[in-house]
Amino acid sequence: MTDMDIREDNAHAVAAATDIFAALHDPAVRAEPYPLLSSLRERSPYTMTDSGTVLVGRYDDAEAILRDGGLTPFQGLDAVDHQRLRRLVSKAFTPRAIAVLAPRISEIIDVALTEAERRGSIDIAEDLAYPLPVTIISEWLGVPAADSALLRDWSSLLTRTFDFDVAAKERGRIERASAEFDGYFRELIDYRRRHPGEDLLSRLVRAEEDGEALTSQELLSTVGTLLVAGHETTTNLISNGVLALLRNPDQLALLHADPRLSSAVVEETLRYDPPVQLVWRTAREATTVGGVPVGAGEWVLVLVGAANRDPARYADADAFRLDRRKPDHLGFSLGPHYCIGASLARLEGSLVFDAVARRLVGAELDEDSLRYRRHVTFRGPERLVVSMR
Ligand code: HEM
């Protein structure tokens, strides 16, 4: 299918859909959403007639909205509680705390690639990108290894709450997963109060007891947020990055020649094919975005994938290029809600891309294997098979 065919198809999907989410869920759009995102960006900002939400796709408008403390995330906390929680959680994400995770991250990558070399192929999504972040966050939280499969299942279901096509049957499964998750972590939190360690959960418990305090309920929802915010996002950074490299052999050759470019792969992937595609805000007070009025309590939807390819901001915006100077993408958001886990995600991503540069020599992408997850807020492949010589 050519770009033009996709554009026409997408335009048709938008016209036929009651709202843009149905269009975003269309399997053809999930495989290649950028032509649609580009046409939405060109029309934006505008108020969607069916929902009243203001759609934002241009970089400058998106930047202004994300930096504006007068807008809060969908289902967000009030500003004071948010700042207190953010301060406490950030304390655990020190550069040193992140750096000590590096050897374990490298070990997991090494095991996966050694197995791949033995087999002659690897499903990047399933065998590497999915297990790596959830294993790291589980171990950091101090979850016993035997239970990390539980976290994997919960995380995958809880992540679905960000989407818009959750059917009643699935909602039941998500609610059960959420209740099991709460029960499990209530027990682990109790245990860590009695037997504190150096793990992240013990640190958060200590932060709770240091006076300014996370309540038990806040502690529980923080752990849930860390799991959901940190898992599939990082998974998708890895898979989207490997996919972009394999589809752009000239850029892969640059990386082979200089593995120090692995950090540039992280930043360019976060711009070119960002794992988090949709960011929501509600206005505390009436405001405007790019001249379009937003009433108090009304929603704004930022299309990160559209803004990150705005030709008004980036030269050659639709190209994957490792020579861009400034990592000024919106992949980790900006302003008061800038991603707390950015340094951990950057570390995991750059260690993977560094290993890929050294070890996936002569790798060939099996395009037919490529299948995207059903999610639209988080974007990334479910299956991505690569054969190795
Ligand atoms: C490549 C991987 C990641 C991407 C693309 C990503 C992206 C984002 C984005 C776009 C936001 C802002 C949402 C908004 O403005 O409403 C965010 C917030 C957040 N992220 Fe990440 N994230 C990643 C990895 C992680 C990791 C590894 C963790 C922790 C283990 C994490 C924890 C958080 C938390 C706690 C917030 C909320 C911050 C706040 O509201 O103040 N993220 N992330």
Coordinates of C-alpha atoms and ligand atoms in Angstrom, one line a residue:
M1 CA 0.0 0.0 0.0
T2 CA 1.4 3.4 -0.9
D3 CA 1.3 6.4 1.5
M4 CA -1.4 7.9 -0.7
D5 CA -3.6 4.8 -0.5
I6 CA -3.2 4.8 3.2
R7 CA -4.0 8.5 3.4
E8 CA -7.2 8.0 1.4
D9 CA -8.2 4.9 3.4
N10 CA -7.6 6.8 6.7
A11 CA -9.6 9.8 5.5
H12 CA -12.4 7.4 4.8
A13 CA -12.0 5.7 8.2
V14 CA -12.2 9.1 9.9
A15 CA -15.3 10.2 8.0
A16 CA -17.0 6.9 8.7
A17 CA -16.0 6.7 12.4
T18 CA -18.2 8.3 15.0
D19 CA -15.0 9.5 16.6
I20 CA -11.3 9.4 16.0
F21 CA -10.7 6.5 18.4
A22 CA -12.5 4.1 16.2
A23 CA -10.2 5.3 13.4
L24 CA -7.1 4.9 15.6
H25 CA -8.2 1.3 16.5
D26 CA -8.5 0.4 12.8
P27 CA -5.9 -2.4 12.3
A28 CA -4.6 -0.7 9.1
V29 CA -4.2 2.6 11.0
R30 CA -2.5 0.9 13.9
A31 CA 0.1 -0.5 11.5
E32 CA 0.8 2.9 10.0
P33 CA -0.9 5.8 11.9
Y34 CA 1.3 8.7 10.7
P35 CA -0.6 9.6 7.5
L36 CA -3.8 10.0 9.6
L37 CA -1.9 11.8 12.4
S38 CA -0.5 14.2 9.8
S39 CA -3.9 15.1 8.4
L40 CA -5.3 15.6 11.9
R41 CA -2.3 17.8 12.8
E42 CA -2.9 20.0 9.7
R43 CA -6.5 20.5 10.8
S44 CA -5.7 21.1 14.5
P45 CA -6.3 22.6 16.9
Y46 CA -10.0 22.0 16.6
T47 CA -12.9 20.9 18.8
M48 CA -14.2 17.4 17.9
T49 CA -17.9 17.8 17.4
D50 CA -18.9 14.4 18.8
S51 CA -17.0 14.7 22.1
G52 CA -16.3 18.4 22.6
T53 CA -12.6 17.5 23.2
V54 CA -10.0 19.8 21.7
L55 CA -7.6 18.0 19.5
V56 CA -4.0 19.2 19.4
G57 CA -1.5 17.9 16.9
R58 CA 0.9 20.8 16.2
Y59 CA 4.2 20.9 18.1
D60 CA 3.9 24.4 19.4
D61 CA 0.4 24.0 20.7
A62 CA 1.3 20.6 22.2
E63 CA 4.3 22.1 24.0
A64 CA 2.2 24.9 25.4
I65 CA -0.5 22.6 26.7
L66 CA 2.0 20.1 28.3
R67 CA 3.9 22.9 30.0
D68 CA 0.8 24.6 31.3
G69 CA 0.2 23.7 35.0
G70 CA -3.4 24.9 34.6
L71 CA -4.3 21.7 32.9
T72 CA -4.2 18.4 34.7
P73 CA -3.9 14.9 33.3
F74 CA -7.0 12.8 32.8
Q75 CA -8.0 11.3 36.2
G76 CA -5.3 13.4 37.7
L77 CA -4.6 14.5 41.3
D78 CA -4.9 18.1 42.4
A79 CA -1.7 20.1 41.9
V80 CA -0.6 20.0 45.6
D81 CA -1.1 16.2 46.1
H82 CA 0.6 15.6 42.7
Q83 CA 3.7 17.7 43.6
R84 CA 4.0 16.0 47.0
L85 CA 3.7 12.5 45.5
R86 CA 6.1 13.4 42.6
R87 CA 8.7 14.7 45.0
L88 CA 8.6 11.5 47.1
V89 CA 8.7 9.2 44.1
S90 CA 11.5 11.2 42.4
K91 CA 13.6 10.7 45.5
A92 CA 13.8 7.0 44.7
F93 CA 14.8 7.6 41.1
T94 CA 18.3 9.0 41.8
P95 CA 21.0 8.7 39.1
R96 CA 22.8 6.3 41.4
A97 CA 19.8 4.1 42.0
I98 CA 19.2 3.8 38.3
A99 CA 22.9 3.2 37.4
V100 CA 23.2 0.2 39.7
L101 CA 20.5 -1.5 37.6
A102 CA 22.8 -1.5 34.5
P103 CA 24.6 -4.8 35.0
R104 CA 21.3 -6.7 35.5
I105 CA 19.8 -5.0 32.5
S106 CA 22.8 -6.1 30.4
E107 CA 22.6 -9.6 31.7
I108 CA 19.0 -10.0 30.7
I109 CA 19.8 -8.6 27.2
D110 CA 22.8 -10.9 26.9
V111 CA 20.8 -14.1 27.8
A112 CA 18.0 -13.2 25.3
L113 CA 20.5 -12.5 22.4
T114 CA 22.6 -15.6 23.2
E115 CA 19.5 -17.7 23.0
A116 CA 18.6 -15.9 19.7
E117 CA 22.0 -16.6 18.2
R118 CA 21.6 -20.3 19.1
R119 CA 18.1 -20.4 17.5
G120 CA 19.0 -18.2 14.6
S121 CA 16.0 -15.9 15.2
I122 CA 14.3 -13.8 17.9
D123 CA 10.9 -12.3 18.4
I124 CA 12.2 -8.9 19.6
A125 CA 8.8 -8.0 21.1
E126 CA 8.1 -11.2 23.0
D127 CA 11.6 -12.5 23.8
L128 CA 13.3 -9.2 24.7
A129 CA 11.3 -6.0 24.8
Y130 CA 8.3 -7.4 26.8
P131 CA 10.2 -9.3 29.6
L132 CA 13.1 -6.8 30.1
P133 CA 11.3 -3.8 31.7
V134 CA 8.8 -5.8 33.8
T135 CA 11.7 -8.0 35.1
I136 CA 13.7 -4.9 36.1
I137 CA 10.8 -3.1 37.7
S138 CA 9.7 -6.3 39.6
E139 CA 13.2 -6.9 40.9
W140 CA 13.6 -3.3 41.8
L141 CA 10.3 -3.3 43.7
G142 CA 11.6 -6.4 45.5
V143 CA 8.9 -8.7 44.1
P144 CA 10.1 -12.4 44.5
A145 CA 11.2 -13.9 41.2
A146 CA 8.5 -16.6 41.4
D147 CA 5.8 -13.8 41.4
S148 CA 7.1 -11.8 38.5
A149 CA 4.8 -13.6 36.0
L150 CA 1.9 -12.3 38.0
L151 CA 3.1 -8.7 37.5
R152 CA 3.4 -9.4 33.8
D153 CA -0.2 -10.4 33.5
W154 CA -1.6 -7.6 35.7
S155 CA 0.5 -5.0 33.9
S156 CA -0.8 -6.1 30.5
L157 CA -4.5 -5.9 31.7
L158 CA -4.1 -2.7 33.6
T159 CA -2.5 -1.0 30.6
R160 CA -5.7 -1.6 28.7
T161 CA -7.5 0.9 30.9
F162 CA -5.9 3.7 28.9
D163 CA -7.8 2.7 25.7
F164 CA -11.3 3.4 24.6
D165 CA -12.6 0.1 23.2
V166 CA -12.6 -1.9 26.5
A167 CA -15.6 -4.2 26.3
A168 CA -17.7 -5.2 29.3
K169 CA -16.2 -8.7 29.4
E170 CA -12.6 -7.3 29.4
R171 CA -13.6 -4.7 32.0
G172 CA -14.4 -7.5 34.4
R173 CA -11.0 -9.1 33.9
I174 CA -9.3 -5.7 34.4
E175 CA -11.2 -5.1 37.6
R176 CA -10.2 -8.6 38.9
A177 CA -6.6 -7.9 38.0
S178 CA -6.7 -4.6 39.8
A179 CA -8.1 -6.2 43.0
E180 CA -5.5 -9.0 42.9
F181 CA -2.8 -6.5 42.3
D182 CA -4.0 -4.4 45.4
G183 CA -4.2 -7.5 47.6
Y184 CA -0.8 -8.7 46.6
F185 CA 0.9 -5.3 47.2
R186 CA -0.9 -4.7 50.4
E187 CA 0.7 -7.8 51.8
L188 CA 4.1 -7.0 50.3
I189 CA 4.0 -3.5 51.8
D190 CA 3.1 -4.9 55.2
Y191 CA 6.0 -7.3 54.9
R192 CA 8.4 -4.5 53.9
R193 CA 7.3 -2.4 56.9
R194 CA 8.5 -5.3 59.1
H195 CA 11.5 -6.3 56.9
P196 CA 12.8 -3.2 55.1
G197 CA 15.4 -3.8 52.4
E198 CA 17.1 -1.7 49.7
D199 CA 14.4 -2.3 47.2
L200 CA 12.2 0.5 45.7
L201 CA 9.1 -0.5 47.7
S202 CA 11.0 -0.3 51.0
R203 CA 12.3 3.1 49.9
L204 CA 8.7 4.3 49.2
V205 CA 7.5 2.8 52.5
R206 CA 10.3 4.7 54.3
A207 CA 9.3 7.9 52.4
E208 CA 5.8 7.3 53.7
E209 CA 7.2 7.1 57.3
D210 CA 9.4 10.1 57.0
G211 CA 6.7 12.5 58.0
E212 CA 5.5 14.2 54.8
A213 CA 4.0 10.8 53.9
L214 CA 2.5 8.7 51.3
T215 CA -0.7 7.2 52.6
S216 CA -1.1 3.5 52.2
Q217 CA -3.6 4.1 49.4
E218 CA -1.2 6.5 47.7
L219 CA 1.6 4.0 48.1
L220 CA -0.5 1.3 46.4
S221 CA -1.6 3.5 43.5
T222 CA 2.0 4.7 43.1
V223 CA 3.2 1.1 42.7
G224 CA 0.4 0.5 40.1
T225 CA 1.4 3.7 38.2
L226 CA 5.1 2.7 38.2
L227 CA 4.2 -0.7 36.8
V228 CA 1.8 0.5 34.1
A229 CA 3.8 3.7 33.2
G230 CA 7.1 1.9 33.1
H231 CA 6.4 -1.4 31.4
E232 CA 4.8 -1.4 28.0
T233 CA 6.2 2.1 27.3
T234 CA 9.8 0.8 27.6
T235 CA 8.8 -2.4 25.8
N236 CA 7.6 -0.3 22.9
L237 CA 10.6 2.0 22.9
I238 CA 12.7 -1.2 22.4
S239 CA 10.6 -2.8 19.7
N240 CA 9.8 0.5 17.8
G241 CA 13.5 1.3 17.8
V242 CA 14.7 -2.1 16.5
L243 CA 12.0 -1.9 13.9
A244 CA 13.0 1.6 12.7
L245 CA 16.7 0.5 12.6
L246 CA 15.9 -2.6 10.5
R247 CA 13.7 -0.6 8.1
N248 CA 16.4 2.1 7.8
P249 CA 19.6 0.1 7.0
D250 CA 21.7 3.2 6.4
Q251 CA 21.0 4.3 10.0
L252 CA 21.6 0.8 11.3
A253 CA 25.0 0.9 9.5
L254 CA 25.8 4.2 11.3
L255 CA 25.0 2.5 14.6
H256 CA 27.2 -0.5 13.8
A257 CA 30.0 1.8 13.0
D258 CA 29.6 3.7 16.2
P259 CA 27.6 2.0 19.0
R260 CA 27.8 5.3 21.1
L261 CA 24.9 6.3 18.8
S262 CA 22.6 4.0 20.9
S263 CA 21.4 7.1 22.9
A264 CA 20.6 8.8 19.6
V265 CA 18.5 5.7 18.7
V266 CA 16.6 6.1 22.0
E267 CA 15.8 9.8 21.4
E268 CA 15.0 9.5 17.7
T269 CA 12.6 6.5 18.4
L270 CA 10.9 8.6 21.0
R271 CA 10.3 11.3 18.4
Y272 CA 9.7 9.2 15.3
D273 CA 7.5 6.4 16.7
P274 CA 6.7 7.3 20.3
P275 CA 5.5 4.6 22.7
V276 CA 3.0 7.0 24.3
Q277 CA 0.8 8.4 21.6
L278 CA -2.0 10.1 23.4
V279 CA -1.8 12.5 26.4
W280 CA -4.9 13.9 28.0
R281 CA -5.4 17.1 29.9
T282 CA -8.5 18.8 31.5
A283 CA -8.6 22.6 31.9
R284 CA -8.9 23.8 35.5
E285 CA -10.1 27.1 34.2
A286 CA -11.2 28.3 30.8
T287 CA -8.3 28.9 28.4
T288 CA -7.4 28.7 24.7
V289 CA -5.0 26.6 22.6
G290 CA -3.9 28.0 19.3
G291 CA -6.9 30.4 19.4
V292 CA -9.4 27.6 20.1
P293 CA -11.4 28.0 23.3
V294 CA -11.2 25.3 26.0
G295 CA -13.9 25.6 28.7
A296 CA -13.2 24.8 32.4
G297 CA -13.4 21.1 32.8
E298 CA -13.1 20.4 29.1
W299 CA -10.7 17.9 27.7
V300 CA -7.7 18.4 25.4
L301 CA -6.1 15.5 23.6
V302 CA -2.5 15.8 22.6
L303 CA -1.4 13.7 19.6
V304 CA 2.2 13.1 20.6
G305 CA 3.0 11.1 17.4
A306 CA 1.6 14.0 15.2
A307 CA 3.5 16.8 17.1
N308 CA 6.7 14.9 17.0
R309 CA 6.6 14.9 13.2
D310 CA 5.5 18.5 12.8
P311 CA 7.4 19.8 9.7
A312 CA 7.2 23.3 11.2
R313 CA 9.5 21.9 14.0
Y314 CA 11.6 19.3 12.3
A315 CA 13.4 19.1 9.0
D316 CA 12.7 15.9 7.2
A317 CA 10.2 15.1 9.9
D318 CA 9.0 11.7 8.6
A319 CA 12.6 10.3 8.3
F320 CA 14.3 8.3 11.0
R321 CA 17.7 10.0 11.4
L322 CA 20.3 9.6 14.1
D323 CA 22.0 12.9 13.4
R324 CA 19.4 15.2 14.9
R325 CA 21.1 17.4 17.5
K326 CA 18.5 18.2 20.1
P327 CA 16.3 15.6 21.8
D328 CA 13.4 18.0 22.0
H329 CA 10.6 15.4 21.3
L330 CA 7.5 15.1 23.4
G331 CA 7.9 11.4 23.9
F332 CA 8.4 11.8 27.7
S333 CA 6.0 14.8 27.8
L334 CA 7.2 18.1 29.2
G335 CA 6.6 20.4 32.2
P336 CA 5.0 19.3 35.5
H337 CA 4.3 15.7 34.4
Y338 CA 7.5 15.0 32.6
C339 CA 8.2 11.3 32.9
I340 CA 9.7 10.3 36.2
G341 CA 11.2 7.1 34.7
A342 CA 12.9 8.7 31.7
S343 CA 16.4 7.9 33.0
L344 CA 15.5 4.3 33.6
A345 CA 13.9 4.0 30.1
R346 CA 16.9 5.7 28.5
L347 CA 19.3 3.3 30.2
E348 CA 17.3 0.2 29.2
G349 CA 16.9 1.5 25.6
S350 CA 20.5 2.5 25.1
L351 CA 21.8 -0.9 26.5
V352 CA 19.5 -2.8 24.1
F353 CA 20.5 -0.7 21.1
D354 CA 24.1 -1.0 22.0
A355 CA 23.8 -4.8 22.1
V356 CA 21.8 -4.8 18.9
A357 CA 24.6 -2.8 17.2
R358 CA 27.2 -5.4 18.2
R359 CA 25.2 -8.6 17.9
L360 CA 22.4 -8.3 15.4
V361 CA 24.7 -8.2 12.4
G362 CA 23.1 -9.4 9.2
A363 CA 19.7 -9.4 10.9
E364 CA 16.7 -9.6 8.7
L365 CA 13.2 -8.4 9.6
D366 CA 10.3 -10.8 8.9
E367 CA 7.8 -8.1 7.8
D368 CA 5.0 -10.7 7.7
S369 CA 5.5 -11.4 11.4
L370 CA 4.8 -7.8 12.4
R371 CA 1.7 -7.5 14.4
Y372 CA 0.7 -4.5 16.6
R373 CA -0.9 -4.6 20.0
R374 CA -4.5 -3.5 20.2
H375 CA -3.6 -0.5 22.3
V376 CA -3.8 3.0 20.8
T377 CA -2.5 5.1 23.8
F378 CA 0.6 2.9 23.9
R379 CA 1.9 2.0 20.5
G380 CA 4.1 -1.0 19.7
P381 CA 4.4 -4.4 18.1
E382 CA 3.2 -7.6 19.8
R383 CA 5.3 -9.7 17.4
L384 CA 8.5 -8.7 15.6
V385 CA 10.5 -11.6 14.3
V386 CA 14.1 -11.1 13.2
S387 CA 16.3 -13.8 11.7
M388 CA 20.1 -13.7 12.3
R389 CA 22.9 -15.1 10.3
Ligands
HEM1 C1 10.2 4.7 27.0 C2 9.5 4.6 28.1 C3 8.6 5.6 28.6 C4 7.9 6.5 28.0 C5 7.8 6.8 26.5 C6 7.2 7.3 29.0 C7 6.3 8.3 28.7 C8 5.7 9.1 29.7 C9 4.9 10.3 29.4 C10 4.5 10.8 28.0 C11 4.4 10.8 30.6 C12 3.6 12.0 30.8 C13 2.1 11.7 30.8 C14 1.4 13.1 30.9 O1 2.0 14.1 30.6 O2 0.2 13.0 31.3 C15 5.0 9.9 31.6 C16 4.8 10.1 32.9 C17 5.2 9.2 33.9 N1 6.1 8.2 33.7 FE1 6.9 7.6 32.0 N2 7.5 6.8 30.2 C18 8.4 5.8 30.1 C19 9.0 5.0 31.0 C20 8.7 5.1 32.4 C21 9.3 4.3 33.4 C22 10.4 3.2 33.2 C23 8.7 4.7 34.6 C24 8.9 4.2 36.0 C25 9.4 3.0 36.3 C26 7.8 5.8 34.3 C27 7.1 6.4 35.2 C28 6.3 7.6 35.0 C29 5.5 8.3 36.0 C30 5.4 7.9 37.5 C31 4.8 9.3 35.3 C32 3.9 10.3 35.9 C33 4.6 11.6 36.2 C34 3.7 12.7 36.6 O3 2.5 12.7 36.4 O4 4.2 13.7 37.3 N3 7.8 6.0 33.0 N4 5.8 8.9 31.0

